PDB file of C-alpha atoms in Angstrom:
ATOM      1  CA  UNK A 570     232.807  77.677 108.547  1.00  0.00           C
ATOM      2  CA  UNK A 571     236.484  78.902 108.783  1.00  0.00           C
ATOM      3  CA  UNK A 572     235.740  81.070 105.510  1.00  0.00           C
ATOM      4  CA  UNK A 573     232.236  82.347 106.205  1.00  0.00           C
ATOM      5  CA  UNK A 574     231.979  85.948 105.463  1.00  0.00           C
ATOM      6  CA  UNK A 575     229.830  87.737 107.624  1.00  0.00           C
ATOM      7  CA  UNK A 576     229.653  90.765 106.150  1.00  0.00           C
ATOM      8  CA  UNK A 577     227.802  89.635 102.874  1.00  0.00           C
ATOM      9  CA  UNK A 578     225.544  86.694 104.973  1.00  0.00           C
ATOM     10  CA  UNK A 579     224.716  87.870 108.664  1.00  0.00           C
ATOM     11  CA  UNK A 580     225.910  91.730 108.434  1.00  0.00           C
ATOM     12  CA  UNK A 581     223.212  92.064 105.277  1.00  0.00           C
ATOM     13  CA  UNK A 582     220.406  90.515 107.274  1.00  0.00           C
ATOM     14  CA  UNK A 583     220.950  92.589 110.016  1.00  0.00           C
ATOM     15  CA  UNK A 584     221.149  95.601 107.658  1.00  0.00           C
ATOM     16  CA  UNK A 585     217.895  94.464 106.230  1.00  0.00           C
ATOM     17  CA  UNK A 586     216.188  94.573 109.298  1.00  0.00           C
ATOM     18  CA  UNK A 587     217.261  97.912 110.348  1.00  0.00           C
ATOM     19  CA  UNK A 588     215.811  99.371 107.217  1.00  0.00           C
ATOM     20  CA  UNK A 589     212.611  97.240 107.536  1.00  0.00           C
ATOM     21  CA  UNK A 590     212.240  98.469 110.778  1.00  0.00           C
ATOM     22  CA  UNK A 591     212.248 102.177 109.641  1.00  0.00           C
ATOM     23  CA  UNK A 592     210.090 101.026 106.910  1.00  0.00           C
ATOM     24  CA  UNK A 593     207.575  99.609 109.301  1.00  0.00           C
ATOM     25  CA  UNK A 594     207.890 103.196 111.583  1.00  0.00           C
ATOM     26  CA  UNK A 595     206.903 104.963 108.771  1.00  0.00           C
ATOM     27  CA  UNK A 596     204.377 103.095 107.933  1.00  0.00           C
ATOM     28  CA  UNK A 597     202.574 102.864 111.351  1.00  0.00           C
ATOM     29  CA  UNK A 598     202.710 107.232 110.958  1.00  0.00           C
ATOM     30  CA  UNK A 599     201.135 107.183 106.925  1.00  0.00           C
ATOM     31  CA  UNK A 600     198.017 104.386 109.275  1.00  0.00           C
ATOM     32  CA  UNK A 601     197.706 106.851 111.891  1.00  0.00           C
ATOM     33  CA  UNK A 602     197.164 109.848 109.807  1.00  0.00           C
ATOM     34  CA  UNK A 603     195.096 107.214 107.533  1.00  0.00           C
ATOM     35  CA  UNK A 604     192.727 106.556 110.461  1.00  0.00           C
ATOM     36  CA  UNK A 605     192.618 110.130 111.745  1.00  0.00           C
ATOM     37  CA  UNK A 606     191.791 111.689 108.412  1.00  0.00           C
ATOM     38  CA  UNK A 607     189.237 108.918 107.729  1.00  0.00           C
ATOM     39  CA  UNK A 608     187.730 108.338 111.601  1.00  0.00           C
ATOM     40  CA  UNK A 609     184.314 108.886 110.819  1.00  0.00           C
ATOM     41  CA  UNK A 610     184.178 107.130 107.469  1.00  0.00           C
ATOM     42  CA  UNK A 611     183.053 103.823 109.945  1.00  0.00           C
ATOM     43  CA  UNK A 612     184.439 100.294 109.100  1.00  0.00           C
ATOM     44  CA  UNK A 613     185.357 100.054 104.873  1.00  0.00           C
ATOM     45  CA  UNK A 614     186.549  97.475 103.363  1.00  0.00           C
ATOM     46  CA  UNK A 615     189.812  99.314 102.643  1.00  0.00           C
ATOM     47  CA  UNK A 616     190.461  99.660 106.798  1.00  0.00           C
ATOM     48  CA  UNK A 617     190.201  96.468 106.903  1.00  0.00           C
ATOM     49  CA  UNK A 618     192.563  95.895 104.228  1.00  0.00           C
ATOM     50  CA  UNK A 619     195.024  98.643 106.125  1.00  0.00           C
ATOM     51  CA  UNK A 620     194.819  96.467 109.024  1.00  0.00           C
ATOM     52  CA  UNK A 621     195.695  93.293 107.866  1.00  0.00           C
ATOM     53  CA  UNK A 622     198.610  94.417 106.213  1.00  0.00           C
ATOM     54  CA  UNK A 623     199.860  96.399 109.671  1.00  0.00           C
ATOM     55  CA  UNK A 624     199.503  93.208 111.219  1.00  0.00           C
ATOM     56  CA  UNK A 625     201.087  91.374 108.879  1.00  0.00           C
ATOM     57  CA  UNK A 626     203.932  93.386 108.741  1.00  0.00           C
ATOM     58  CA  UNK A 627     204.020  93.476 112.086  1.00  0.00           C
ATOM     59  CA  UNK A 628     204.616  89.769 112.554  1.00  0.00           C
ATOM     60  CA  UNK A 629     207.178  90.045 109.952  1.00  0.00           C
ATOM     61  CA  UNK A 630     209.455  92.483 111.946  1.00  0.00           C
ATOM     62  CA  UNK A 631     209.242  90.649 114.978  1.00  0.00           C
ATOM     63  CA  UNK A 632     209.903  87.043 112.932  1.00  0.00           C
ATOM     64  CA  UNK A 633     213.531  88.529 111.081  1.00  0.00           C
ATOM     65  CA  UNK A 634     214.850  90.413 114.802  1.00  0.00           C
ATOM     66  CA  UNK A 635     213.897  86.951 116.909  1.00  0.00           C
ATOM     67  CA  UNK A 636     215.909  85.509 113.742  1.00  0.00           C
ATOM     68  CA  UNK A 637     218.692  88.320 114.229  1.00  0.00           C
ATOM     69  CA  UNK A 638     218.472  88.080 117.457  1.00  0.00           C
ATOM     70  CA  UNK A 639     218.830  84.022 117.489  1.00  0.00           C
ATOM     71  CA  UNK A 640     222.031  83.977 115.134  1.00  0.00           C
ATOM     72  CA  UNK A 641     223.612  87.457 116.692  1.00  0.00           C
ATOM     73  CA  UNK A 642     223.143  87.789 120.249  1.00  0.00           C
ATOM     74  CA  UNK A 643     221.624  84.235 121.195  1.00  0.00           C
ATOM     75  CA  UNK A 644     223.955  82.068 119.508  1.00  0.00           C
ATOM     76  CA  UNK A 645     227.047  84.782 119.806  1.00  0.00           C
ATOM     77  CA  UNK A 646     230.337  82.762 119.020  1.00  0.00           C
ATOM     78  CA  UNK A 647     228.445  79.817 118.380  1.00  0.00           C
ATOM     79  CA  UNK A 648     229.464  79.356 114.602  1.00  0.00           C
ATOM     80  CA  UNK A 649     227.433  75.836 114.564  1.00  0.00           C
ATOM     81  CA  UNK A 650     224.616  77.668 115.540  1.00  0.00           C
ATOM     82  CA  UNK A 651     224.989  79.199 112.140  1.00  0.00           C
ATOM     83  CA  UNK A 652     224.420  76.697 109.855  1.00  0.00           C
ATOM     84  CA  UNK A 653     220.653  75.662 110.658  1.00  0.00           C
ATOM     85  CA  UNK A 654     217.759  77.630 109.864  1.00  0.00           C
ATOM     86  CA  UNK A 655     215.892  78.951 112.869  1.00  0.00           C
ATOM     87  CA  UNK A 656     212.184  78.993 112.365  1.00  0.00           C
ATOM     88  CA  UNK A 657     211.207  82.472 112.827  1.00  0.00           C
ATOM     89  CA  UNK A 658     213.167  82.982 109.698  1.00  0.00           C
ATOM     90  CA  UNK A 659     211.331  80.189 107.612  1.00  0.00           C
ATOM     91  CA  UNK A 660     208.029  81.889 108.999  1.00  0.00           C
ATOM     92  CA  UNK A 661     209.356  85.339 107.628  1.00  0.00           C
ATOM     93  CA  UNK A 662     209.629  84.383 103.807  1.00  0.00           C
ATOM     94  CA  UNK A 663     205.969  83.019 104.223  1.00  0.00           C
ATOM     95  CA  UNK A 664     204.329  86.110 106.315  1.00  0.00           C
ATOM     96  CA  UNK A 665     207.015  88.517 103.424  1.00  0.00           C
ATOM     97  CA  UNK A 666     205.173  86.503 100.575  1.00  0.00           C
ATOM     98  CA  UNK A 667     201.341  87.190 102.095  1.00  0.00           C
ATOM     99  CA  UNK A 668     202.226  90.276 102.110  1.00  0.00           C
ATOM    100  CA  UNK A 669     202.535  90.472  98.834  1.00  0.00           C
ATOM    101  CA  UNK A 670     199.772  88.341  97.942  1.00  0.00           C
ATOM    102  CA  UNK A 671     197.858  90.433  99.843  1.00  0.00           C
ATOM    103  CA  UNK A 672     198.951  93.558  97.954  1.00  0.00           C
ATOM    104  CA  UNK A 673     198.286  92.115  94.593  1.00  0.00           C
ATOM    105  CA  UNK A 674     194.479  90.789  95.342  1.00  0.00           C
ATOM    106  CA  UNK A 675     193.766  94.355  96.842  1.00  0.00           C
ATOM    107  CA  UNK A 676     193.935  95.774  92.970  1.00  0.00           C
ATOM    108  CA  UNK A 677     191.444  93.087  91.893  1.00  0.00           C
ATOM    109  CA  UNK A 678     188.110  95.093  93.272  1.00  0.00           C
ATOM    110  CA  UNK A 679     189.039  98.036  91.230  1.00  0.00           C
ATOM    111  CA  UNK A 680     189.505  96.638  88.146  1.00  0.00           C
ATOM    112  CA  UNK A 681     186.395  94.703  88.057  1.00  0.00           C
ATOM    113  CA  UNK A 682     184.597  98.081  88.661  1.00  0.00           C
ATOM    114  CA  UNK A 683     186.070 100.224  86.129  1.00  0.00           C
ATOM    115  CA  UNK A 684     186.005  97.831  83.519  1.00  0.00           C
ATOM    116  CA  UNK A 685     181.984  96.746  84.790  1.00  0.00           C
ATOM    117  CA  UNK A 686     181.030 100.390  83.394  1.00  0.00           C
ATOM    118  CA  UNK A 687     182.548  99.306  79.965  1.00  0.00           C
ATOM    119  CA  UNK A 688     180.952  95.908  79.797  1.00  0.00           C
ATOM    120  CA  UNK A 689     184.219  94.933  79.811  1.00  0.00           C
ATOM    121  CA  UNK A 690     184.651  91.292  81.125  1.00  0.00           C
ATOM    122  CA  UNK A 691     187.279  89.242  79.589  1.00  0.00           C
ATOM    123  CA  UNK A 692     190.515  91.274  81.602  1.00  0.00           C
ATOM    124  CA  UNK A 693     188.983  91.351  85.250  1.00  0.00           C
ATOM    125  CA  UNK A 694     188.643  87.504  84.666  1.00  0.00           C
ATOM    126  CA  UNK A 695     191.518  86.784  83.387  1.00  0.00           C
ATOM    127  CA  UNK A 696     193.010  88.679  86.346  1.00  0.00           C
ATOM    128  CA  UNK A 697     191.127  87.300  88.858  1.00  0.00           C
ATOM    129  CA  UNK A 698     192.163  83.669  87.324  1.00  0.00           C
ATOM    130  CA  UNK A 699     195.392  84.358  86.970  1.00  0.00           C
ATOM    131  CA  UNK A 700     195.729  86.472  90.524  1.00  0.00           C
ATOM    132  CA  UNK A 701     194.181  84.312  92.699  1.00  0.00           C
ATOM    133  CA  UNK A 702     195.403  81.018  91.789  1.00  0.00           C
ATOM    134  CA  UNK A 703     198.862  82.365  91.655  1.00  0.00           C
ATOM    135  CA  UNK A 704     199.147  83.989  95.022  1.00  0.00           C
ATOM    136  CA  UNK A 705     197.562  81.183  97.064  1.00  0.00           C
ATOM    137  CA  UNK A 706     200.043  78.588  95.237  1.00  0.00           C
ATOM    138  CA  UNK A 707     202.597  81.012  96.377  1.00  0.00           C
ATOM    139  CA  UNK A 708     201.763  81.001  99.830  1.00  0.00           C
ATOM    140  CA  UNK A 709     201.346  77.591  99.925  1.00  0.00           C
ATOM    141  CA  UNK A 710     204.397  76.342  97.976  1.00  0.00           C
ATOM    142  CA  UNK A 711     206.209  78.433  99.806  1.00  0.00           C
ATOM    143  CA  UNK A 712     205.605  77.366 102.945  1.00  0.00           C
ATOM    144  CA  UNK A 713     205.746  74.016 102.556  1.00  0.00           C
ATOM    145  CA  UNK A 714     209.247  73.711 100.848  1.00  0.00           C
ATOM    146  CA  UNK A 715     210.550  76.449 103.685  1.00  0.00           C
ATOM    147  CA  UNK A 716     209.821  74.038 106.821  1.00  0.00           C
ATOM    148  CA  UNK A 717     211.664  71.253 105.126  1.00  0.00           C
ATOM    149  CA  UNK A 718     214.848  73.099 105.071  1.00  0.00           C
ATOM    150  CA  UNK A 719     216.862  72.735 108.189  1.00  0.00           C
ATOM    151  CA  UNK A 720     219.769  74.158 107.169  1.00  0.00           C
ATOM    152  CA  UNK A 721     221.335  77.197 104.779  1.00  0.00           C
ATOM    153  CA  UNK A 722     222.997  74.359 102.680  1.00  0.00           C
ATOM    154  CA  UNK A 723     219.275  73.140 102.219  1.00  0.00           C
ATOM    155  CA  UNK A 724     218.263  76.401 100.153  1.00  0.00           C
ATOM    156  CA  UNK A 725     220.244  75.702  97.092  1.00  0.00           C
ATOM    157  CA  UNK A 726     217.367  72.751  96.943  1.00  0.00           C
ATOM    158  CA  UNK A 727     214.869  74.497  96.880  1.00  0.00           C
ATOM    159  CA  UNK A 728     216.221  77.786  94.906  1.00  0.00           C
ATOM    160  CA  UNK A 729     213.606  77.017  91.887  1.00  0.00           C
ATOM    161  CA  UNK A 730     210.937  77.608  94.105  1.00  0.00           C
ATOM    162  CA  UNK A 731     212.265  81.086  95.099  1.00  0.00           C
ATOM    163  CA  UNK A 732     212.870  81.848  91.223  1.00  0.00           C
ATOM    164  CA  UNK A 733     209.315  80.619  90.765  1.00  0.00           C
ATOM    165  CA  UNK A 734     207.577  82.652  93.550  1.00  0.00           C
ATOM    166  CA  UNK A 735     210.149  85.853  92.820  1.00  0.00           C
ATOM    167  CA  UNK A 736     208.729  85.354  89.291  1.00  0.00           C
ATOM    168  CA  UNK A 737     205.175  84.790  89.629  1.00  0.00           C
ATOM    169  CA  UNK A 738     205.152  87.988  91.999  1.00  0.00           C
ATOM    170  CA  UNK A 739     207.532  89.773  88.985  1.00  0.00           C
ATOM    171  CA  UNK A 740     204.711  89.238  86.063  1.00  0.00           C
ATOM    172  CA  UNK A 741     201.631  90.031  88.860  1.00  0.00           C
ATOM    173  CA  UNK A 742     202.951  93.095  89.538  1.00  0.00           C
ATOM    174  CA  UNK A 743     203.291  93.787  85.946  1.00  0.00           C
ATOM    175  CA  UNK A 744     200.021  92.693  84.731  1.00  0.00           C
ATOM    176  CA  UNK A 745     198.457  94.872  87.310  1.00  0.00           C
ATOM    177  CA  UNK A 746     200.579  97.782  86.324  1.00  0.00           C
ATOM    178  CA  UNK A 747     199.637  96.796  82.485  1.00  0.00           C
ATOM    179  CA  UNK A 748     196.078  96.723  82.410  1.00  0.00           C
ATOM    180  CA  UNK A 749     195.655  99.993  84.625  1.00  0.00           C
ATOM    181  CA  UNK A 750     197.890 101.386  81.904  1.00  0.00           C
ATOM    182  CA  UNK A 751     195.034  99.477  79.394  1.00  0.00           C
ATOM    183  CA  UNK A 752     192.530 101.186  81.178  1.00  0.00           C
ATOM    184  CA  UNK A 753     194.086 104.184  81.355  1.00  0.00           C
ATOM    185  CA  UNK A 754     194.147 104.719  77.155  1.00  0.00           C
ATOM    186  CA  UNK A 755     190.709 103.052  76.362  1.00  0.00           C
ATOM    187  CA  UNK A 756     189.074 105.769  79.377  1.00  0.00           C
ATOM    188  CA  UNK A 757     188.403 109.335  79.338  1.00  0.00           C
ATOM    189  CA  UNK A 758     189.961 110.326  82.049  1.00  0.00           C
ATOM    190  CA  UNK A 759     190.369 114.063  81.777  1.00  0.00           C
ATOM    191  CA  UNK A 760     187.254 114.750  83.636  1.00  0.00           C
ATOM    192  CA  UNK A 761     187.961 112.511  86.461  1.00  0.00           C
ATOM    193  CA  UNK A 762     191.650 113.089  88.661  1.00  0.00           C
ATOM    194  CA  UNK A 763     190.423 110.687  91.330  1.00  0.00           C
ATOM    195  CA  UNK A 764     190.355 107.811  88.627  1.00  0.00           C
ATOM    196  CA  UNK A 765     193.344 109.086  86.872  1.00  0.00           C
ATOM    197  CA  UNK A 766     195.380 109.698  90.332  1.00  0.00           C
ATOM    198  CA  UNK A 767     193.863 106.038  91.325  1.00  0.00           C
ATOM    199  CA  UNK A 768     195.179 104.227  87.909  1.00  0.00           C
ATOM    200  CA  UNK A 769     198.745 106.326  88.707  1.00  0.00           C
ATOM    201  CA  UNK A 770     199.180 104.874  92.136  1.00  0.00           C
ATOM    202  CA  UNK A 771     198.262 101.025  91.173  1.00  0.00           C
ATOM    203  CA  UNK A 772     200.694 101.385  88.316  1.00  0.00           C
ATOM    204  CA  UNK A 773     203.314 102.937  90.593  1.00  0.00           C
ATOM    205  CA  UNK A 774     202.729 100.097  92.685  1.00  0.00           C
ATOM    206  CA  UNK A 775     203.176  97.381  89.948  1.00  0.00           C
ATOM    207  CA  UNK A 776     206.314  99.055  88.609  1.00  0.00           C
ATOM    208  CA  UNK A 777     208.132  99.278  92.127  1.00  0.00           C
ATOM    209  CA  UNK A 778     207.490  95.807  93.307  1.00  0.00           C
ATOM    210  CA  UNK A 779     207.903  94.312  89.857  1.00  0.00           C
ATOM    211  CA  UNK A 780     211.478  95.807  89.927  1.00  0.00           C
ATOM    212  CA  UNK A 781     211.859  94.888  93.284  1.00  0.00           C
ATOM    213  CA  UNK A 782     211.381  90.968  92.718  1.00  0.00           C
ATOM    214  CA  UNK A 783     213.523  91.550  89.356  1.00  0.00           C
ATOM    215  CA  UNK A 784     216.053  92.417  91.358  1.00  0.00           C
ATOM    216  CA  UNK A 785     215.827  89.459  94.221  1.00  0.00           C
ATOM    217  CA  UNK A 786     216.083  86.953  90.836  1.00  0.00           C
ATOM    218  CA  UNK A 787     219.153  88.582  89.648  1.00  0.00           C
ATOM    219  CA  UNK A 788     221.052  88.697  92.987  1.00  0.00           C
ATOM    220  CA  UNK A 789     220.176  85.191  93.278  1.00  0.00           C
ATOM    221  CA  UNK A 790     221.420  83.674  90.263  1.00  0.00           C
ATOM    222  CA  UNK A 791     224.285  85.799  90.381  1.00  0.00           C
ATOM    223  CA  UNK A 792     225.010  85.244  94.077  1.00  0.00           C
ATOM    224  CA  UNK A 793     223.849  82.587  95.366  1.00  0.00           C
ATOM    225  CA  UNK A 794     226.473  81.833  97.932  1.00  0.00           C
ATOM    226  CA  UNK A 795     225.549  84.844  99.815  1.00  0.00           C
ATOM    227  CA  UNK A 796     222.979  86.004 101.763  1.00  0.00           C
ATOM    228  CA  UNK A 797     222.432  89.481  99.674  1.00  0.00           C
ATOM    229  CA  UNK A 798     219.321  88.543  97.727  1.00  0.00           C
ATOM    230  CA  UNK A 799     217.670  87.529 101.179  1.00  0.00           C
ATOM    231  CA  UNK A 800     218.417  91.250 102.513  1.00  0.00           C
ATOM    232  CA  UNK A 801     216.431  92.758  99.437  1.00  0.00           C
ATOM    233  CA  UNK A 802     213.666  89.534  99.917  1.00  0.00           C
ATOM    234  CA  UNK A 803     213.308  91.299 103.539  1.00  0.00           C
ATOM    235  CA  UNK A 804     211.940  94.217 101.923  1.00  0.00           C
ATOM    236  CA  UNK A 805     210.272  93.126  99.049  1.00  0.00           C
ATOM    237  CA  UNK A 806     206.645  93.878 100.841  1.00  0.00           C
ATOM    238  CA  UNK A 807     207.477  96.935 102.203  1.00  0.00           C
ATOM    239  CA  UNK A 808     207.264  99.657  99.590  1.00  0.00           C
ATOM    240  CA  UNK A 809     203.609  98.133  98.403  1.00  0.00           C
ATOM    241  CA  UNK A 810     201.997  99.006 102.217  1.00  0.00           C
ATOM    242  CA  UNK A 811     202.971 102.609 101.272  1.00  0.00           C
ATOM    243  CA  UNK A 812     201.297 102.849  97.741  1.00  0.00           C
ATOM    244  CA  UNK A 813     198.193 101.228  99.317  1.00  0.00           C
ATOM    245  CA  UNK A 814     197.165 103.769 101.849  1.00  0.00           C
ATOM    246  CA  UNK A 815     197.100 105.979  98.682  1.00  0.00           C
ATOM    247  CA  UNK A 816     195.375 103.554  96.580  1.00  0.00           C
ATOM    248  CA  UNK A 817     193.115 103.471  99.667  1.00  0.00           C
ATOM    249  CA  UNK A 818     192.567 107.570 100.222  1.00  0.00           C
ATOM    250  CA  UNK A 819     192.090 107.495  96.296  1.00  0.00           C
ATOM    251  CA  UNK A 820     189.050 104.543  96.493  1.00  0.00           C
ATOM    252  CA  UNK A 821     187.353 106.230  98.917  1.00  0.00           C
ATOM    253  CA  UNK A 822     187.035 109.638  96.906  1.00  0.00           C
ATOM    254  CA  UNK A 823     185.870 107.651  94.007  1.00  0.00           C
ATOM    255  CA  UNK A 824     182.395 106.554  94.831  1.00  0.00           C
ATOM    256  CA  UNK A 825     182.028 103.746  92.376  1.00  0.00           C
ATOM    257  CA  UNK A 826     185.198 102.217  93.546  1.00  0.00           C
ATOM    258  CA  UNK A 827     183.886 101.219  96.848  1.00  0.00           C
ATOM    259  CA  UNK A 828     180.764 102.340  98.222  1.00  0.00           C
ATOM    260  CA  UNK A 829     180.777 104.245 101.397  1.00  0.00           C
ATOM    261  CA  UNK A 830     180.113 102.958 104.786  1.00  0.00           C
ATOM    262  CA  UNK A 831     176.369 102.356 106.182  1.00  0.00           C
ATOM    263  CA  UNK A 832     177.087 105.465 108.507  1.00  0.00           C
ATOM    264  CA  UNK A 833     179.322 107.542 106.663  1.00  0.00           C
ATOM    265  CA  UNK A 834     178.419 110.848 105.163  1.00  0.00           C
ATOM    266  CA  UNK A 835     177.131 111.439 102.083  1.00  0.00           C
ATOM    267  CA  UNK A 836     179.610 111.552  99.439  1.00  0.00           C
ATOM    268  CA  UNK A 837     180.230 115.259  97.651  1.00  0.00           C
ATOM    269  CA  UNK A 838     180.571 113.743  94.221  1.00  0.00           C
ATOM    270  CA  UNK A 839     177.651 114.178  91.749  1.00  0.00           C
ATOM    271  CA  UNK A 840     177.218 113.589  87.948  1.00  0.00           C
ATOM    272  CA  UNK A 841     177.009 110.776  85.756  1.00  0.00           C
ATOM    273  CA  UNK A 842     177.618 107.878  87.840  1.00  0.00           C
ATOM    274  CA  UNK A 843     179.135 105.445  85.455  1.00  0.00           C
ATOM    275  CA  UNK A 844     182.300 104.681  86.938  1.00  0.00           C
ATOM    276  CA  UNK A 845     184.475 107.314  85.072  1.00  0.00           C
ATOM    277  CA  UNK A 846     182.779 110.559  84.082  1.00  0.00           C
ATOM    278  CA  UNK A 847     182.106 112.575  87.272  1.00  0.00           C
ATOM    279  CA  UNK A 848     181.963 116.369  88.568  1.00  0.00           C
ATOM    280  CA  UNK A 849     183.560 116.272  91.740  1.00  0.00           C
ATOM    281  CA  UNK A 850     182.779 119.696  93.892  1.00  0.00           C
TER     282      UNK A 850
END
């Protein structure tokens, strides 16, 4: 413990934090001006979505500062105290990889219904079978290899399941951003910016958080002995909350995305109703 560098173990946890705290500020502003713009659109399956992923995140801020807090303030001087793994930071990693799970199944609904109005079949399933599988093994994997560990030393055990779970969310994210891009070239989109600004934000999505997870893998294998690629892990959900409430604003103009709630207003969109082609007034 005599040669433990703070600075690249602790000092970028705590730097983590701070920026996934601002993160999670900003995104409790981009709900509220979600909710306000949408209040009388009654409950959609996309505010439920919005909410499960505040309170998600939620939990995962106040998991990583009781962590902080634990190995900072609690445990101040205590260089022992250093060396196990508290368990508000093994619950963390699992609520950060929901997240993300989360994220990635939220893309599946679309898909199905653009490529429904092309009798298109064989790349919803496959994504579905590949998506859903993927994320709850994920979830699952992780968790269970996590709450074994009982100390840092313990990670290096288990590092092929963070290369495996940094991976699997790595190809997700760019499957989803592929096939929008698919669907994208085989569609006529010109008549339709909802669709066109829908298929933009998904890829956006895909591209960020594939990058995202790239980079996690690379700090890891080239780091390992530090704590650097766990700073960047602590914000690997947060840019994909941002893209959804815009993937979410975007659904709800497009009427074949997601229908509208029972006591919602009538939706201003008219045309052929086919899931791409529309005259929006």
């Amino acid at each position: 413990m005599a040669q433990l560098d703070l600075n690249n173990t602790f000092g970028v946890l705590y730097i983590g934090t701070a920026i996934g705290a601002i993160f999670f500020g900003l995104s409790i502003v981009q709900a509220f001006v979600y909710f306000q713009t949408h209040k009388d659109s009654g409950i959609t399956f996309y505010k439920l979505t919005v909410y499960w992923l505040l309170f998600l995140d939620a939990l995962h801020v106040v998991f990583v500062n009781d962590a902080i807090y634990y190995y900072l303030v609690t445990n101040y001087a205590n260089p022992l105290a250093l060396l196990g793994i508290v368990w508000s930071f093994k619950a963390q990693t699992v609520i950060d990889a929901l997240i993300v799970s989360s994220v990635h199944l939220l893309y599946l609904p679309p898909i199905w219904i653009i490529c429904k109005g092309r009798n298109m079949r064989i790349l919803p399933v496959f994504m579905t079978v590949f998506l859903v599988p993927t994320s709850v093994a994920i979830v699952v994997l992780l968790s269970v290899e996590m709450f074994k560990c009982h100390y840092f030393l313990d990670l290096d055990k288990i590092r092929w399941c963070f290369y495996m779970s940094l991976g699997c969310a790595t190809l997700s994210s760019f499957l989803i951003a592929g096939s929008m891009c698919y669907l994208l070239v085989i569609s006529n989109t010109k008549t339709d910016i909802t669709l066109r600004t829908l298929a933009r934000d998904m890829i956006n999505t895909g591209c960020l958080t594939s990058m995202w997870s790239l980079a996690c893998i690379i700090l890891l294998a080239a780091m390992p002995d530090n704590f650097i690629y766990l700073g960047f892990e602590f914000l690997l959900s947060k840019p994909d909350k941002f893209q959804v409430f815009q993937v979410s604003d975007r659904a709800r103009e497009h009427p074949t995305c997601y229908p509208p709630a029972a006591n919602s207003e009538p939706s201003h969109c008219s045309g052929r109703r086919d899931g791409i082609v529309l005259d929006v007034k």
